[in-house]
PDB file of C-alpha atoms in Angstrom:
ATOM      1  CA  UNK A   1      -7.785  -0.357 -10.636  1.00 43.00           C
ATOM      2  CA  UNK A   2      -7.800   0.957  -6.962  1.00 46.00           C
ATOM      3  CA  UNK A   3     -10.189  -0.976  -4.182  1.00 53.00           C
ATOM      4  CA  UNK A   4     -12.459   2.043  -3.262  1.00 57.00           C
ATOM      5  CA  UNK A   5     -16.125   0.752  -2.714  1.00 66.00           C
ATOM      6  CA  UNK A   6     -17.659   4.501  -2.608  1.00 70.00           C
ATOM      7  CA  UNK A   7     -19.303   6.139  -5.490  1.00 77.00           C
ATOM      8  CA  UNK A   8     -17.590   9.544  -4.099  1.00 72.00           C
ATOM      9  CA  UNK A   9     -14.447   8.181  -4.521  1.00 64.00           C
ATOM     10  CA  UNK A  10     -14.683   7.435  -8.148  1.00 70.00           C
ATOM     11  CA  UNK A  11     -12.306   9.161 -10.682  1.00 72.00           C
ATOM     12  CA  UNK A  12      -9.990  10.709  -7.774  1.00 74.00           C
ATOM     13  CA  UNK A  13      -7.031   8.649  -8.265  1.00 84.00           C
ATOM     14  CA  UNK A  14      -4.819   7.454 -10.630  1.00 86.00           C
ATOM     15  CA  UNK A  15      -2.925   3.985 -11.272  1.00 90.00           C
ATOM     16  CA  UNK A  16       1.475   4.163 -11.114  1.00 90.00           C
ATOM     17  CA  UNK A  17       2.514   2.253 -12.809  1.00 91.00           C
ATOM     18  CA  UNK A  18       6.531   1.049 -12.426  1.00 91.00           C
ATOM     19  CA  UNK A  19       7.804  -0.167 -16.089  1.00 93.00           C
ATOM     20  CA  UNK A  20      11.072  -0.002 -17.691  1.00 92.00           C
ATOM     21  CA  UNK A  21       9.593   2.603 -19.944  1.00 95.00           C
ATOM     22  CA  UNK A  22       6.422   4.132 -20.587  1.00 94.00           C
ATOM     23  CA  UNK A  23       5.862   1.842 -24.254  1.00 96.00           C
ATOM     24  CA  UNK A  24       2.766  -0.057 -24.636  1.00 95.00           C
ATOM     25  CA  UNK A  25       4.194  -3.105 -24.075  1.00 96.00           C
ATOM     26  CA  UNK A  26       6.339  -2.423 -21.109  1.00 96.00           C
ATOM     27  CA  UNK A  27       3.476  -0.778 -19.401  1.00 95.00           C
ATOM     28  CA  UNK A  28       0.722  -3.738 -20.395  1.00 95.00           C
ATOM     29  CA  UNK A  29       3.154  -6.246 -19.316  1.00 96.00           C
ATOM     30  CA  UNK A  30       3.856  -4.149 -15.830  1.00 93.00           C
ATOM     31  CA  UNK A  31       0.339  -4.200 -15.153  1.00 93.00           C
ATOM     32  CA  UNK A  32       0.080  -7.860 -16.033  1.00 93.00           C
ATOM     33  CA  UNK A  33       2.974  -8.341 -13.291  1.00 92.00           C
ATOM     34  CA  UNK A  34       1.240  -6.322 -10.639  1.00 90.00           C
ATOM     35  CA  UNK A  35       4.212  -3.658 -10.674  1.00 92.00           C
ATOM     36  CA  UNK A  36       1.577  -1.025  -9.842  1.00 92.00           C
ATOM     37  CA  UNK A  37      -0.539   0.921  -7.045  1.00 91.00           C
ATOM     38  CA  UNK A  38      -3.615   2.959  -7.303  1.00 92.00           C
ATOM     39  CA  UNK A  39      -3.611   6.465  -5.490  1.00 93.00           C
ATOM     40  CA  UNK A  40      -5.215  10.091  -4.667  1.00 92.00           C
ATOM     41  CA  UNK A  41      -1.994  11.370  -3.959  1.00 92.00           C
ATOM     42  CA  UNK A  42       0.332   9.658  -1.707  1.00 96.00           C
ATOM     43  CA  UNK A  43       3.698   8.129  -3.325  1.00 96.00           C
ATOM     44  CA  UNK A  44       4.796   5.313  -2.626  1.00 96.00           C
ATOM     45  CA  UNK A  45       9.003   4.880  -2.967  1.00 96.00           C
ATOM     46  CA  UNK A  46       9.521   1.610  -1.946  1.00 94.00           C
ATOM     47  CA  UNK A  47       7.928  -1.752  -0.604  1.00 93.00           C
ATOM     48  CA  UNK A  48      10.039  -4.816   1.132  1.00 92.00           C
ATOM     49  CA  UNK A  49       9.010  -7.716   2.530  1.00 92.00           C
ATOM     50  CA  UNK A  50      11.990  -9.817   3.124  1.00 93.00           C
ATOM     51  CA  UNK A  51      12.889 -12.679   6.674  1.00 93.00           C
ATOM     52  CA  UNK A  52       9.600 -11.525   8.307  1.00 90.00           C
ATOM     53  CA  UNK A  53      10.411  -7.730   8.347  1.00 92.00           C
ATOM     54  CA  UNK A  54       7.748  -5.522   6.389  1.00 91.00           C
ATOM     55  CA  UNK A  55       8.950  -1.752   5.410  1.00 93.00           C
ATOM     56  CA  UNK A  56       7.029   0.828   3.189  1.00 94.00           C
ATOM     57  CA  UNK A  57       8.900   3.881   2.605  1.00 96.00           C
ATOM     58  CA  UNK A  58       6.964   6.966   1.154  1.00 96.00           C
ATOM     59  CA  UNK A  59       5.465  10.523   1.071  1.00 96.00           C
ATOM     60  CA  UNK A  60       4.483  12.209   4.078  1.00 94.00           C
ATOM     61  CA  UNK A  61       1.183  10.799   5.543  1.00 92.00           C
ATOM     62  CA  UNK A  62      -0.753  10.875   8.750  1.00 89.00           C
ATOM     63  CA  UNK A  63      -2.030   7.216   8.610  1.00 88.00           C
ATOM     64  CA  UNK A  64       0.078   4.071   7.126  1.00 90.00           C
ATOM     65  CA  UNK A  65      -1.452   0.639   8.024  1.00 88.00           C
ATOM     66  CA  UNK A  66      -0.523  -2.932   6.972  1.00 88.00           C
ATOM     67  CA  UNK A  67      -3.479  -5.017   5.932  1.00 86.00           C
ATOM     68  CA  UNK A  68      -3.919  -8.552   6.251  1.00 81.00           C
ATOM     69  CA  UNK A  69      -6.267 -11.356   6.255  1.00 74.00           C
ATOM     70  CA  UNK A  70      -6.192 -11.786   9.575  1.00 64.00           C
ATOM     71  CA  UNK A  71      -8.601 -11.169  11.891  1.00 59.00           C
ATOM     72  CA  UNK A  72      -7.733  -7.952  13.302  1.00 55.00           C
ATOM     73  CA  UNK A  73      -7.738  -6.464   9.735  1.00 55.00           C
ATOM     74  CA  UNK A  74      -4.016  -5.090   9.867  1.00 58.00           C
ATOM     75  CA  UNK A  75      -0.867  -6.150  11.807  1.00 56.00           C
ATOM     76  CA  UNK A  76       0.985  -2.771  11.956  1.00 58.00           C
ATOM     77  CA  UNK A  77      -0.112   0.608  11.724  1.00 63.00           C
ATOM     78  CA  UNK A  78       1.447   4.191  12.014  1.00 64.00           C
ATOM     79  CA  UNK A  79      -1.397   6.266  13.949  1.00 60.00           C
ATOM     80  CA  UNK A  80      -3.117   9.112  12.490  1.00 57.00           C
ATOM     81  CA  UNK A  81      -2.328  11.908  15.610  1.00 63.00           C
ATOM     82  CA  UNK A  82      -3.159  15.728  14.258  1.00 68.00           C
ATOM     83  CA  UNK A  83      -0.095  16.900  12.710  1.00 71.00           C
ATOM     84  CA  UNK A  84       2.189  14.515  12.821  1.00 83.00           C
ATOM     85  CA  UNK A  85       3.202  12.785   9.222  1.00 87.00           C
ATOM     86  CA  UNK A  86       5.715   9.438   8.712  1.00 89.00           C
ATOM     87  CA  UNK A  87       7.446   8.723   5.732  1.00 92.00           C
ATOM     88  CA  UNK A  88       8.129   5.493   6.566  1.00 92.00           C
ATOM     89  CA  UNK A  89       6.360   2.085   8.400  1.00 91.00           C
ATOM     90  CA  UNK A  90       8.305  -0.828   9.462  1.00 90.00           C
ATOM     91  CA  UNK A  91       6.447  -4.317  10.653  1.00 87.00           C
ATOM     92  CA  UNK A  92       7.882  -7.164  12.486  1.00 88.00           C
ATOM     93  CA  UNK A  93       5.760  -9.887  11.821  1.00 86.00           C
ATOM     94  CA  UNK A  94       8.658 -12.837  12.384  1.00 88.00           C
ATOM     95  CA  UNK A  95       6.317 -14.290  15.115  1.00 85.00           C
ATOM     96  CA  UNK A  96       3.354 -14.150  13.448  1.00 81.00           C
ATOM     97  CA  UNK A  97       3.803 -14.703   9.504  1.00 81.00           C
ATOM     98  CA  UNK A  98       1.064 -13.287   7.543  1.00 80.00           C
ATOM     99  CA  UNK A  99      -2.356 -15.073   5.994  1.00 78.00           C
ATOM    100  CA  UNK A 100      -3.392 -14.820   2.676  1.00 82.00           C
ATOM    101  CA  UNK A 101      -1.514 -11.257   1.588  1.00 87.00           C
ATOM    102  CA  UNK A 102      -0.418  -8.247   2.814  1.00 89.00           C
ATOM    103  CA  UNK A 103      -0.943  -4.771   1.625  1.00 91.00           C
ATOM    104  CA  UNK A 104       0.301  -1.448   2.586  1.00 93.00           C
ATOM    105  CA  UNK A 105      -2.518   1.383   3.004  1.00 93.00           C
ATOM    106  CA  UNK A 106      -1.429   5.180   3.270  1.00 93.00           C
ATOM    107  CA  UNK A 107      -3.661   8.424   4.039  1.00 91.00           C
ATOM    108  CA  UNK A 108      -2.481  11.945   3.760  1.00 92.00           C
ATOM    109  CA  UNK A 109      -3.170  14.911   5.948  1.00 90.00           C
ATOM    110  CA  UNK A 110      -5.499  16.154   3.001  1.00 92.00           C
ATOM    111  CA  UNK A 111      -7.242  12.979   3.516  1.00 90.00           C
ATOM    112  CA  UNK A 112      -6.178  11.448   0.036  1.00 92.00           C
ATOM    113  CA  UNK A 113      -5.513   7.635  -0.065  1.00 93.00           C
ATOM    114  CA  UNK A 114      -2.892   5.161  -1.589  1.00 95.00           C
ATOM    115  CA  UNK A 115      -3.384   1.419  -1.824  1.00 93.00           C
ATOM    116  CA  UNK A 116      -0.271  -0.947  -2.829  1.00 94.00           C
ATOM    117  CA  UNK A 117      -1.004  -4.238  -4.415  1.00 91.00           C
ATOM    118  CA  UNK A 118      -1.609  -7.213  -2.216  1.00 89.00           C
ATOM    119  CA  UNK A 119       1.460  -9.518  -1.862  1.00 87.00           C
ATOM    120  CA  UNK A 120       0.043 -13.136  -1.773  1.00 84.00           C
ATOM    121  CA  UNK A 121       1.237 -15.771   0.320  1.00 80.00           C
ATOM    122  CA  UNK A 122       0.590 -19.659  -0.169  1.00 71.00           C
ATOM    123  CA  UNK A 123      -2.204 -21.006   2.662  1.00 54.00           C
TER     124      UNK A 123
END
């Protein structure tokens, strides 16, 4: 269920999945609501997108960037500098709403990736 396009990548990761309890049902019907992310390692703890203000709170990583449709390919980024880590990113993006979706993409100093599911917006 993650977005990796390498055949190296395959069977590294693991889909959380954020359900009221771990039944079949309320998993199946968390999954159907896209209350999940796919990941290597990084956690994510929380995701808000709320009056233009983007924040991603989460495990220590080197590298957190927000993806978008845009041209530039992401509209807020925490920079991968040797040993520094962020738990947190927050985006601005008031003056220039995003297109399409956003998603939140996190890499840890082990080089271990999480992807959070795309929030869609109407065109």
């Amino acid at each position: 269920m993650d977005d990796m396009h390498r055949t190296s990548d395959l069977f590294r990761g693991w889909t959380m999945i954020c359900a009221e309890n771990n039944t079949p049902q309320a998993l199946l019907a968390a999954l159907k609501a896209g209350d999940f992310y796919a990941s290597q390692g990084p956690e994510f703890h929380r995701l808000s997108y709320q009056d233009g203000i983007f924040e991603a709170e989460f495990t220590p990583c080197t590298e957190a960037i927000l993806l978008t449709a845009q041209s530039r390919g992401y509209c807020g980024r925490v920079p991968d500098s040797p040993g520094t880590e962020t738990t947190s990113l927050r985006v601005d993006l008031r003056d220039h709403p995003p297109q399409r979706y956003l998603r939140c993409q996190l890499r840890d100093r082990d080089g271990n990736y999480a992807w959070s599911m795309p929030l869609y917006f109407n065109s």
